[in-house]
CSV table of C-alpha atoms in Angstrom, one decimal:
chain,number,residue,atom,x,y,z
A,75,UNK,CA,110.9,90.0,166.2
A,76,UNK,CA,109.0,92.6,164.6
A,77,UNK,CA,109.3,90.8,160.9
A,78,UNK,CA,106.6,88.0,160.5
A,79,UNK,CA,104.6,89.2,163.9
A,80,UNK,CA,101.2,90.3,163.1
A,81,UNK,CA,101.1,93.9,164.0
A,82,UNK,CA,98.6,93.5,166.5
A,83,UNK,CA,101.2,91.5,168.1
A,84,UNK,CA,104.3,93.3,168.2
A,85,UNK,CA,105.4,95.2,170.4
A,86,UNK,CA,107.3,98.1,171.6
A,87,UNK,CA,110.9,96.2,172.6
A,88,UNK,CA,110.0,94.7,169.2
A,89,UNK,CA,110.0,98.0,167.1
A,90,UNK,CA,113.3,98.7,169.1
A,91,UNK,CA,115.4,95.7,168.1
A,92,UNK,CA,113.8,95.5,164.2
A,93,UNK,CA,115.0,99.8,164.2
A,94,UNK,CA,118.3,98.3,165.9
A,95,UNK,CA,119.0,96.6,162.5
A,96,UNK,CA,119.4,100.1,160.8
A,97,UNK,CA,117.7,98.1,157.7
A,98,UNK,CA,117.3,100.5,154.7
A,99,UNK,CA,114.4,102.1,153.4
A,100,UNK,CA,113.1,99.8,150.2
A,101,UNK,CA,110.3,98.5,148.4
A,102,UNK,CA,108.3,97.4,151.5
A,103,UNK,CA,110.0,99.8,153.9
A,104,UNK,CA,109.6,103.4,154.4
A,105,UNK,CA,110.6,105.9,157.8
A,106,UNK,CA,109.3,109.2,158.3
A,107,UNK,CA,110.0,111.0,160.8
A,108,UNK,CA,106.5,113.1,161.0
A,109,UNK,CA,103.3,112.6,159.7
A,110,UNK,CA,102.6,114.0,156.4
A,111,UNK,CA,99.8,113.4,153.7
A,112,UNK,CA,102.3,112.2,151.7
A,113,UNK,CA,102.3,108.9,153.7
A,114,UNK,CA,98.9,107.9,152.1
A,115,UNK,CA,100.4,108.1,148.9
A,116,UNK,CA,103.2,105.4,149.8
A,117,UNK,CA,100.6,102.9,151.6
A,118,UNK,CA,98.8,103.3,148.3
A,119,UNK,CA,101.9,102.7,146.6
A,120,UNK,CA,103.1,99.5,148.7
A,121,UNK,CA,99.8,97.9,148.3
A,122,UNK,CA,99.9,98.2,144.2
A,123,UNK,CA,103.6,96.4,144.7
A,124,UNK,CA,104.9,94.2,147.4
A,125,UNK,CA,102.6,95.5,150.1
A,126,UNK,CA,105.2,96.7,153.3
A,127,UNK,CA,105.3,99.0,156.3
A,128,UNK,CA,105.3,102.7,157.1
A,129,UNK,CA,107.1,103.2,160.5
A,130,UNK,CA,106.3,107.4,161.3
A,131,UNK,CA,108.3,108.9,164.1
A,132,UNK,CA,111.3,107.7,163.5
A,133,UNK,CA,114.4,109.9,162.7
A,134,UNK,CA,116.3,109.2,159.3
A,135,UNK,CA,120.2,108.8,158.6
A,136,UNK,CA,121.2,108.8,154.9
A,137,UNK,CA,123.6,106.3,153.8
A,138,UNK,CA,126.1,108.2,151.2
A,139,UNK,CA,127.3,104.6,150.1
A,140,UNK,CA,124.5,103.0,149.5
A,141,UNK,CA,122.4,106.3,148.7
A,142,UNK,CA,119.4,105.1,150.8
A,143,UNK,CA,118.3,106.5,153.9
A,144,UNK,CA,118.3,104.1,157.3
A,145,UNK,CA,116.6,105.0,160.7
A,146,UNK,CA,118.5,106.2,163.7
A,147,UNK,CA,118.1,103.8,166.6
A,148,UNK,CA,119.5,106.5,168.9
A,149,UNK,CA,116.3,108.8,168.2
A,150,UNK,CA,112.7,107.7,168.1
A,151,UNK,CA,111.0,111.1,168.6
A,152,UNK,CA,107.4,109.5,167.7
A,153,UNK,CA,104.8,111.9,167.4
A,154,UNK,CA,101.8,113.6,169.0
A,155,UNK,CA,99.8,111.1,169.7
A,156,UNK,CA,96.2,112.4,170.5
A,157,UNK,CA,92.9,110.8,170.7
A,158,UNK,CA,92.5,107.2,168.8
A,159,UNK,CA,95.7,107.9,166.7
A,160,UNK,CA,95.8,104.9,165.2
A,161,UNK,CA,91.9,104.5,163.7
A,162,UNK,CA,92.3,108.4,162.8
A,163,UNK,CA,95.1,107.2,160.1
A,164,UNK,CA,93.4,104.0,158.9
A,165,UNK,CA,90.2,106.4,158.1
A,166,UNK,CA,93.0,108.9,156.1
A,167,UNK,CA,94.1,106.1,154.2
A,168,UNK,CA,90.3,104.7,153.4
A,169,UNK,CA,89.0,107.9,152.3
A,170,UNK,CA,91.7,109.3,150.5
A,171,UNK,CA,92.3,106.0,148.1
A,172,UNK,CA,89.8,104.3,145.7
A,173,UNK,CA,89.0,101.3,145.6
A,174,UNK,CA,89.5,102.0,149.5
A,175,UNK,CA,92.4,100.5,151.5
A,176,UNK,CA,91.9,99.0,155.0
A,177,UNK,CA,95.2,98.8,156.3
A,178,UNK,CA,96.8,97.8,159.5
A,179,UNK,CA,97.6,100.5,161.9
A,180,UNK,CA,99.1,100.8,165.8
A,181,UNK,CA,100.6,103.1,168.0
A,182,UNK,CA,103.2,102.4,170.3
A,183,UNK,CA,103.9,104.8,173.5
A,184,UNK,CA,107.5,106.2,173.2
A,185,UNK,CA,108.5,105.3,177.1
A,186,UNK,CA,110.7,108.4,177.9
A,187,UNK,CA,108.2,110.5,176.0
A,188,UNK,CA,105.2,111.3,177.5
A,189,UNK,CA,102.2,111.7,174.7
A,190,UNK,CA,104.3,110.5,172.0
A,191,UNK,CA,104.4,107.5,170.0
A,192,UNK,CA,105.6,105.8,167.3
A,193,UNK,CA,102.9,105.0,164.4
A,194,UNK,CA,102.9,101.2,162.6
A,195,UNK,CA,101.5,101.2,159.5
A,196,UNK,CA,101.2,97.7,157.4
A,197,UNK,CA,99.4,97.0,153.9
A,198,UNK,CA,99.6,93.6,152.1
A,199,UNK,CA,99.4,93.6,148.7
A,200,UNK,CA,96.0,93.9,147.2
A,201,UNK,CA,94.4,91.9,145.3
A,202,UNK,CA,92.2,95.0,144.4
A,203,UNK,CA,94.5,97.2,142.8
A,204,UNK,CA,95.3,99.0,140.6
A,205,UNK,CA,94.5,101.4,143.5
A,206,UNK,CA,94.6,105.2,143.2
A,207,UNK,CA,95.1,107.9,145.8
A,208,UNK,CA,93.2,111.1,145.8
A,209,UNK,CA,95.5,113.7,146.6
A,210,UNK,CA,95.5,116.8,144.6
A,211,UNK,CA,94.1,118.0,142.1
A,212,UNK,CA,93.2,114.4,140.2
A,213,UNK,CA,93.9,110.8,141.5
A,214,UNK,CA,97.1,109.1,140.5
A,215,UNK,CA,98.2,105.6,140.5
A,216,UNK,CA,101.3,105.0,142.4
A,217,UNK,CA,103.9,102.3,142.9
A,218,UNK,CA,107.2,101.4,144.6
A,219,UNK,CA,110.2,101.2,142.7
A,220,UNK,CA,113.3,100.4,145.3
A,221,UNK,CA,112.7,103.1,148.1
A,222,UNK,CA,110.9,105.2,145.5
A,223,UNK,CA,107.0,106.1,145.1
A,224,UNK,CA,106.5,107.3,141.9
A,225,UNK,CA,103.4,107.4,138.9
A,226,UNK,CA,102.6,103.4,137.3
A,227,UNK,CA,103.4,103.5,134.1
A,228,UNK,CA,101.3,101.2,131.5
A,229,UNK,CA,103.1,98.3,131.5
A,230,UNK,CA,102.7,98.9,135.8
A,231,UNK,CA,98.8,99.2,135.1
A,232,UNK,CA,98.4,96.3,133.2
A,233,UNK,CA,100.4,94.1,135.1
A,234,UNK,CA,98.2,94.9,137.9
A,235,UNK,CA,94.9,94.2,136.2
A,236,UNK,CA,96.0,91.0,135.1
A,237,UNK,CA,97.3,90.2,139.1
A,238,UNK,CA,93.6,91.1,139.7
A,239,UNK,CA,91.9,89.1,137.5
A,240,UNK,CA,93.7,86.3,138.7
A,241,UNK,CA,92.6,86.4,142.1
A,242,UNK,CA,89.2,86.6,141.0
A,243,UNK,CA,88.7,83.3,139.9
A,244,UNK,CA,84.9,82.4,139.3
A,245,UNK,CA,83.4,80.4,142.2
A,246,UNK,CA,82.6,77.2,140.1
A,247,UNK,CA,79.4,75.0,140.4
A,248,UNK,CA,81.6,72.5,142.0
A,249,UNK,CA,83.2,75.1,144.4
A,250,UNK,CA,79.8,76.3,145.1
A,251,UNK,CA,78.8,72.8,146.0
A,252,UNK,CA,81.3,71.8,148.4
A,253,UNK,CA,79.9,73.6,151.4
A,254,UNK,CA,76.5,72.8,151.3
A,255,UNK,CA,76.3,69.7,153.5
A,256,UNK,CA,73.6,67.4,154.4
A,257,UNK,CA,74.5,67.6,158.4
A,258,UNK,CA,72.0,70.3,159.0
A,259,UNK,CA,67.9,70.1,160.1
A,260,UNK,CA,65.6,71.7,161.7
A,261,UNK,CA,64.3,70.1,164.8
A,262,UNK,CA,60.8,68.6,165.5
A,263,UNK,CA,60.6,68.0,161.0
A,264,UNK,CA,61.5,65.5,159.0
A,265,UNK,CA,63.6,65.7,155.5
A,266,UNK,CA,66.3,67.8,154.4
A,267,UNK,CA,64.9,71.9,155.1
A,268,UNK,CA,66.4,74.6,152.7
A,269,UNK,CA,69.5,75.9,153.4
A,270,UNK,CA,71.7,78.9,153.7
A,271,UNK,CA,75.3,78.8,153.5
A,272,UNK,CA,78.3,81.0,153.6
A,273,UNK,CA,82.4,80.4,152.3
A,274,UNK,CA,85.0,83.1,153.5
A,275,UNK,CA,88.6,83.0,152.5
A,276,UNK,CA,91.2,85.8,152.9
A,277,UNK,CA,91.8,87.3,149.3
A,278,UNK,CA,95.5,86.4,149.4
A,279,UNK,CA,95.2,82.8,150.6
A,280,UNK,CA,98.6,82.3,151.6
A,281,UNK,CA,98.9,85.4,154.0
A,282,UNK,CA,96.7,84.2,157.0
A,283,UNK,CA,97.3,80.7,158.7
A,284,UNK,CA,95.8,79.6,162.2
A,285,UNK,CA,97.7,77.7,164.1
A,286,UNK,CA,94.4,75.7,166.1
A,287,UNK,CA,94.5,74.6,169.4
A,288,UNK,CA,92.4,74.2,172.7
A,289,UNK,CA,92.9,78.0,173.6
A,290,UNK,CA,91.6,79.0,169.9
A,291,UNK,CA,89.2,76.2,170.5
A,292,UNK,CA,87.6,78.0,173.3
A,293,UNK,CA,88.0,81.9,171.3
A,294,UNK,CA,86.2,79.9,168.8
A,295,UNK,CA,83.4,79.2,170.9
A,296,UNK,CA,83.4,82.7,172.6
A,297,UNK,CA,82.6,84.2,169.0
A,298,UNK,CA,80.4,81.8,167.8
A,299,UNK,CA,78.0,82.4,171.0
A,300,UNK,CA,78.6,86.1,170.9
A,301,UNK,CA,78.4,86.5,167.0
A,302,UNK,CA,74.7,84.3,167.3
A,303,UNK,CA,75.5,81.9,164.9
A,304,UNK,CA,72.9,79.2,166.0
A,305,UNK,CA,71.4,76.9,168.4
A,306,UNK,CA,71.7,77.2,172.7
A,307,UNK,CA,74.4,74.6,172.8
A,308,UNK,CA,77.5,75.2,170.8
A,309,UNK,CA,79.3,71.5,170.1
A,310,UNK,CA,83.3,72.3,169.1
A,311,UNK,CA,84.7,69.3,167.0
A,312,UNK,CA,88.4,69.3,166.2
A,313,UNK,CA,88.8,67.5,162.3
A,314,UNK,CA,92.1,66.6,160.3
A,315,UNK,CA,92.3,70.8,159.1
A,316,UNK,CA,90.2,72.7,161.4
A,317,UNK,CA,87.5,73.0,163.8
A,318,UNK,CA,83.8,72.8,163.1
A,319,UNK,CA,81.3,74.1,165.4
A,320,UNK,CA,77.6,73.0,165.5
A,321,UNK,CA,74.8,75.1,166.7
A,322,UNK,CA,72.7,72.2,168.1
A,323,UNK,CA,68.5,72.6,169.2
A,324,UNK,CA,67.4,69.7,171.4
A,325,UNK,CA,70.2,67.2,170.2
A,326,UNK,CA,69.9,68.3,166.6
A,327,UNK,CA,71.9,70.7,164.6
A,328,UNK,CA,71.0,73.2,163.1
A,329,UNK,CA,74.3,75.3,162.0
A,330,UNK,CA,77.5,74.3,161.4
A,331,UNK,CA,80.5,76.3,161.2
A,332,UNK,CA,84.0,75.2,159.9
A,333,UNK,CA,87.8,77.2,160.7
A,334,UNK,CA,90.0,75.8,158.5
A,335,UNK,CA,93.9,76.0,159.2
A,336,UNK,CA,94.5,77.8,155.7
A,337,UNK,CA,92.1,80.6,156.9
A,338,UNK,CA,88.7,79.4,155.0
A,339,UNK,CA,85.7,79.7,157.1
A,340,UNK,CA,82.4,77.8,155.5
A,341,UNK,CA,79.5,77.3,157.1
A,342,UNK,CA,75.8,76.2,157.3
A,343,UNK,CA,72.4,76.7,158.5
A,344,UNK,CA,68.8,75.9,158.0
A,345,UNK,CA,66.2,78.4,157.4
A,346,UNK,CA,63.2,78.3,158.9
A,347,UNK,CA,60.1,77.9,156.3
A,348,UNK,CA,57.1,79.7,157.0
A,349,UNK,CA,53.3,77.8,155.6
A,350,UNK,CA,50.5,79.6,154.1
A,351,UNK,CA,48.9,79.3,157.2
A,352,UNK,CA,51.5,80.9,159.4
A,353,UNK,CA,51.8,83.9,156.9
A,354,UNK,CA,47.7,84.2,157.2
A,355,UNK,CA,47.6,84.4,160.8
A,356,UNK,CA,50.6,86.8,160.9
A,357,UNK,CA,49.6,88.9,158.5
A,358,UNK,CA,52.1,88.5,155.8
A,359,UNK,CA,50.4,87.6,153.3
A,360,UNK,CA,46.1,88.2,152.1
A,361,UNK,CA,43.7,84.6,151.2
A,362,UNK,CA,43.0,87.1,147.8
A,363,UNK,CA,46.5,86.4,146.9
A,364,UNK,CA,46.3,84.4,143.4
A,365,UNK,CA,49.3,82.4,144.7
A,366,UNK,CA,48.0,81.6,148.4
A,367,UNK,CA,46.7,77.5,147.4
A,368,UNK,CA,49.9,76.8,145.3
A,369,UNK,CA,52.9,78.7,146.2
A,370,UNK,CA,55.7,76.8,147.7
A,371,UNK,CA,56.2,78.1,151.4
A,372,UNK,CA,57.9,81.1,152.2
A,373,UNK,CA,61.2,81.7,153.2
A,374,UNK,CA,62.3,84.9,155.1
A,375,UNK,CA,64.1,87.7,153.6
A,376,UNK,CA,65.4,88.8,157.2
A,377,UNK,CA,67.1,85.0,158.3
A,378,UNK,CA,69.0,85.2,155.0
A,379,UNK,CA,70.3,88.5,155.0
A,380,UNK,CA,71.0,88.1,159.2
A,381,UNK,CA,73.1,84.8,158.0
A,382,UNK,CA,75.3,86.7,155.8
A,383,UNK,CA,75.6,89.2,157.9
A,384,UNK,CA,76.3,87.8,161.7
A,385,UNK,CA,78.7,85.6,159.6
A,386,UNK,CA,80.5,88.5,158.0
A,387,UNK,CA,81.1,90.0,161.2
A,388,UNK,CA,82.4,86.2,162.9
A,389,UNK,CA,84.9,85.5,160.1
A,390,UNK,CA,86.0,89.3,160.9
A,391,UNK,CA,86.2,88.9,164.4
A,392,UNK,CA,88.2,85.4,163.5
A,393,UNK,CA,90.5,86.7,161.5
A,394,UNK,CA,90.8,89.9,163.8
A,395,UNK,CA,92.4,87.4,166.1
A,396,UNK,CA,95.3,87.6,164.1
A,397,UNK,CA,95.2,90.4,161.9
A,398,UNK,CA,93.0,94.4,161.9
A,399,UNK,CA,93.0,94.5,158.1
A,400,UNK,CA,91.9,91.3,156.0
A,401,UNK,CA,90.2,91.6,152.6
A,402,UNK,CA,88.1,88.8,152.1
A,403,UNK,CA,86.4,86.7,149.1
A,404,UNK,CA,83.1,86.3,150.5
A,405,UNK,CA,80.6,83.4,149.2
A,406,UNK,CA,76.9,83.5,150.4
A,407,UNK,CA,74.4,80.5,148.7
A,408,UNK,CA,71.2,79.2,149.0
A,409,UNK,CA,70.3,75.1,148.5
A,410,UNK,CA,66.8,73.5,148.0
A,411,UNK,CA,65.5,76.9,148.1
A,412,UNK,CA,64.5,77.0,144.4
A,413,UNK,CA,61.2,78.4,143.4
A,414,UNK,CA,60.3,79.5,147.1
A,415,UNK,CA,59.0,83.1,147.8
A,416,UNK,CA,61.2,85.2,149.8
A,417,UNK,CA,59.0,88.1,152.0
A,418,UNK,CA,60.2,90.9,153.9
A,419,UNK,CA,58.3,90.8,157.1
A,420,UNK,CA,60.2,93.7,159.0
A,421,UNK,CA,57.6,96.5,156.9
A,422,UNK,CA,54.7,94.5,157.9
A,423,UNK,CA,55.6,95.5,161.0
A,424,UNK,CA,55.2,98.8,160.7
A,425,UNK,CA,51.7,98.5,160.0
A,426,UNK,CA,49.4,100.8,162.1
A,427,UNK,CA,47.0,99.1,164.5
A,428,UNK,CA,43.5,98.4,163.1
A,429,UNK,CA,44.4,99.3,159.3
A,430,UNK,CA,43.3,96.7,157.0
A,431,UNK,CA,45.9,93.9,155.4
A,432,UNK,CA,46.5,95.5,152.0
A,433,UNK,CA,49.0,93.6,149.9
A,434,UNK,CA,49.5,95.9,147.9
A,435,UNK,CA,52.8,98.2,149.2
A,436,UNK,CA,54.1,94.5,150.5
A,437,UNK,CA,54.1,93.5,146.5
A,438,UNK,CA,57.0,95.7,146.0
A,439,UNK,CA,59.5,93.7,148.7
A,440,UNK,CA,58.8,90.0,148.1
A,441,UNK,CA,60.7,88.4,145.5
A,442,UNK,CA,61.5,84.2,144.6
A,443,UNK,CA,64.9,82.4,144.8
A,444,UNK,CA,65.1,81.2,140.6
A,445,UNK,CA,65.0,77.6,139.9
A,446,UNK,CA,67.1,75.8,137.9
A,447,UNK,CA,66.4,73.1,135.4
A,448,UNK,CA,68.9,70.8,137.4
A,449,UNK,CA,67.1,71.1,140.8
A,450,UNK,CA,70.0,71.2,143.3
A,451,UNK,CA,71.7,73.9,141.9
A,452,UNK,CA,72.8,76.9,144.4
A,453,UNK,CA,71.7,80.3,144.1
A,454,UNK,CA,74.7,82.1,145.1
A,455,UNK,CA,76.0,85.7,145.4
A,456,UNK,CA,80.0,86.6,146.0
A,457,UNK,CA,81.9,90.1,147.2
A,458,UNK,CA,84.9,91.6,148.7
A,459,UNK,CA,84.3,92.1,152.4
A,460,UNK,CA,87.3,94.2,154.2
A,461,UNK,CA,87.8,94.3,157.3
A,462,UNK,CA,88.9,97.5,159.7
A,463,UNK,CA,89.1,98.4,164.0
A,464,UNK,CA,86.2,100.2,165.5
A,465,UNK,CA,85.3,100.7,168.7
A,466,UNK,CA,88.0,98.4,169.3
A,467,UNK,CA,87.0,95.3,167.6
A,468,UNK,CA,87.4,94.2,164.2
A,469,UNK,CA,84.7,94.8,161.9
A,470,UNK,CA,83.5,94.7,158.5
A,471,UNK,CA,83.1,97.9,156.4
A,472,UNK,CA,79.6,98.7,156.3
A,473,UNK,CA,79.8,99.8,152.8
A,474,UNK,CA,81.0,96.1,151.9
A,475,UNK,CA,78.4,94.3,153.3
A,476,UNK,CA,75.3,96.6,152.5
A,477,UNK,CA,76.5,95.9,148.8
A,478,UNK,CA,76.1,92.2,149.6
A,479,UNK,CA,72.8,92.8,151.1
A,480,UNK,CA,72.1,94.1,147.7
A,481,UNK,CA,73.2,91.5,145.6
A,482,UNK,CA,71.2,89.1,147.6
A,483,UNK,CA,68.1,91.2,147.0
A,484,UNK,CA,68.9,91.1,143.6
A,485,UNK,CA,69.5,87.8,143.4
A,486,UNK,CA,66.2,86.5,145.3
A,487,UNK,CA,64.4,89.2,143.4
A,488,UNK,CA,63.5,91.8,146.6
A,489,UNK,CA,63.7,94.8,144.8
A,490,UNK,CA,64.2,97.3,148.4
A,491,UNK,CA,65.1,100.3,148.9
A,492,UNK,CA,68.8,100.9,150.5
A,493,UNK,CA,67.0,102.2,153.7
A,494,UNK,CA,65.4,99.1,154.0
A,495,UNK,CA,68.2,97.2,152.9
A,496,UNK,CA,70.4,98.9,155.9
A,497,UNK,CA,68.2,97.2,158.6
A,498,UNK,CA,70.0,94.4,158.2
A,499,UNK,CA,73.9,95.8,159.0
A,500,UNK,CA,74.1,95.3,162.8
């Protein structure tokens, strides 16, 4: 059945029986029979309501009795399909709605119509809006009333607000607390080594379930190898709600990533510490420096930010599994990392051959995770990640993550530039 499929499942016989019902156009329901910009303006609409799905290329019949209008089963003209028809629409809809939608879209080749198809578009409810749509001469906010798209109102607005404060609970101490676990260390050292950590949860918790078993097990692994999430020899360990995977270097682990049934993803890992002698020899740091017999070690700016961001792109390619379009509460932390100095070796790099060590342009990306009066304490940062289809794969929006880049710069104190900052998107 087309209802309760995720689109990337259903298919075409599917569309056919669900248009077979001849269910009316309504709240989370809408036909047209061509494209038209219009459509933008009811995906917009869906997601400040119910959320619901756009079918395009399929011809209307209008119900006298019922004044509503109900698709034809005997006609599905589609339309012209063209090159990558489906990621075309999805990037209509993105540019041409603020904060941007990411919705689901696919095409689905009209048999006895050669170059035709019919055009699947899905939006959950957001727990973003109010959104509004550009298109126009100003933006407007829109909603669905029955089969209706028509301008919010303030009691509409408000309601919305408050919806979207609601899903944006604070991530507590406590909450913050509960994924960093002492099951990770780095191999050949003693003691507990500082640790990075990332939580993921879809934004609507209830509207993305996996059902886990020794296939996903293995697609699990698969990402988790391809996605470079830590160690050579990936150990998958079925629990009571999930499946935790351990990145483990000679029979120790270093990483450990949890898929929870309800959707959360958390995971682990340590970050390597670099001593003032390492930084000497390499470069990164001068024996003038006033802080070079006292400071705590260093901790890379790079292996945080390529943390957050390989893990970004795995709990997208998880949840791509079962769905194009996911926004996503996204938690990155650091533990016993307080008071260390963070440097950015990448522009260190770039430093001709022969020229003299000179601190000085360096002082301007190095920064120090803040301590805390209680010790333990994470340093955390938290964001909307979407996700949306490129190249065929599931992705996050690079606009998403190079804002968390930033707020982990902020929050370590590495004051970069965004073209330094966008080394770290992959």
């Amino acid at each position: 059945m087309y209802e309760g499929k995720p689109l990337s499942e259903v298919t075409y016989e599917d569309l056919v029986g669900f248009i077979a019902l001849r269910r009316a156009e309504g709240e989370d329901l809408d036909y047209k029979q061509a494209w038209d910009d219009k459509i933008v303006r009811t995906v917009c609409a869906m997601a400040n309501t119910a959320g619901g799905d756009v079918l395009v290329g399929i011809k209307e019949e209008r119900d006298e009795r019922s004044k509503t209008n109900r698709p034809d089963p005997s006609d599905m003209p589609g339309i012209a399909k063209g090159a990558d028809l489906a990621a075309s629409v999805a990037a209509k809809v993105r540019s041409r709605t603020r904060p941007a939608l990411v919705p689901e879209v696919e095409a689905f080749d009209v048999p006895d119509r050669p170059g035709r198809a019919v055009l699947a578009i899905r939006v959950a409810e957001s727990a973003d809006a109010p959104h509004e749509v550009r298109h126009g001469p100003s933006p407007e906010i829109l909603v669905r009333r029955r089969d209706n798209t028509e301008s919010a109102g303030i009691d509409d607005v408000e309601r919305l607000l408050r919806r979207r404060d609601a899903s944006r609970a604070p991530v507590t101490r406590e909450t913050a607390l509960d994924f960093f676990e002492d099951r990770v260390a780095r191999p050949g050292k003693s003691g507990n080594p500082p640790v990075a950590a990332v939580w993921a949860r879809p934004r609507l918790a209830a509207s993305l379930r996996f059902s886990l078993d020794h296939s996903m097990d293995e697609k699990l692994e698969h990402l988790f190898r391809k996605h470079r999430l830590g160690g050579r020899e990936p150990a998958v360990q079925p629990f009571a709600s999930g499946v935790a995977i351990e990145g483990m270097e000679s029979g120790k682990a270093v990483s450990r990533v949890e898929v929870h049934e309800n959707g959360t993803i958390r995971g682990s890992w340590a970050l390597p510490v670099v001593e003032f002698e390492e930084a000497l020899a390499g470069g990164w740091m001068s024996p003038a420096d006033p802080d070079a017999g006292s400071a705590r070690p260093w901790l890379l700016f790079d292996e945080m930010a390529r943390v957050m961001t390989y893990a970004a792109f795995f709990a997208a390619a998880v949840y791509g599994t079962r769905r194009t379009a996911v926004e996503v509460e996204f938690v990155f932390g650091l533990h016993r990392c307080q008071g260390f100095r963070v440097m950015v070796p990448e522009l260190l790099r770039e430093r001709p051959r022969g020229v003299v060590f000179d601190p000085a342009p360096f002082d301007a990306y190095q920064g120090r995770v803040p301590g805390h009066p209680m010790g333990n304490e994470p340093t955390y940062v938290s964001a909307a990640v979407r996700t949306t289809e490129a190249n065929s794969r599931v992705v996050p929006v690079r606009e998403d993550l190079l804002e968390i880049v930033r707020a982990l710069s902020r929050a370590v104190g590495v004051s970069a530039p965004d073209a330094r900052l966008e080394h770290y998107l992959r």
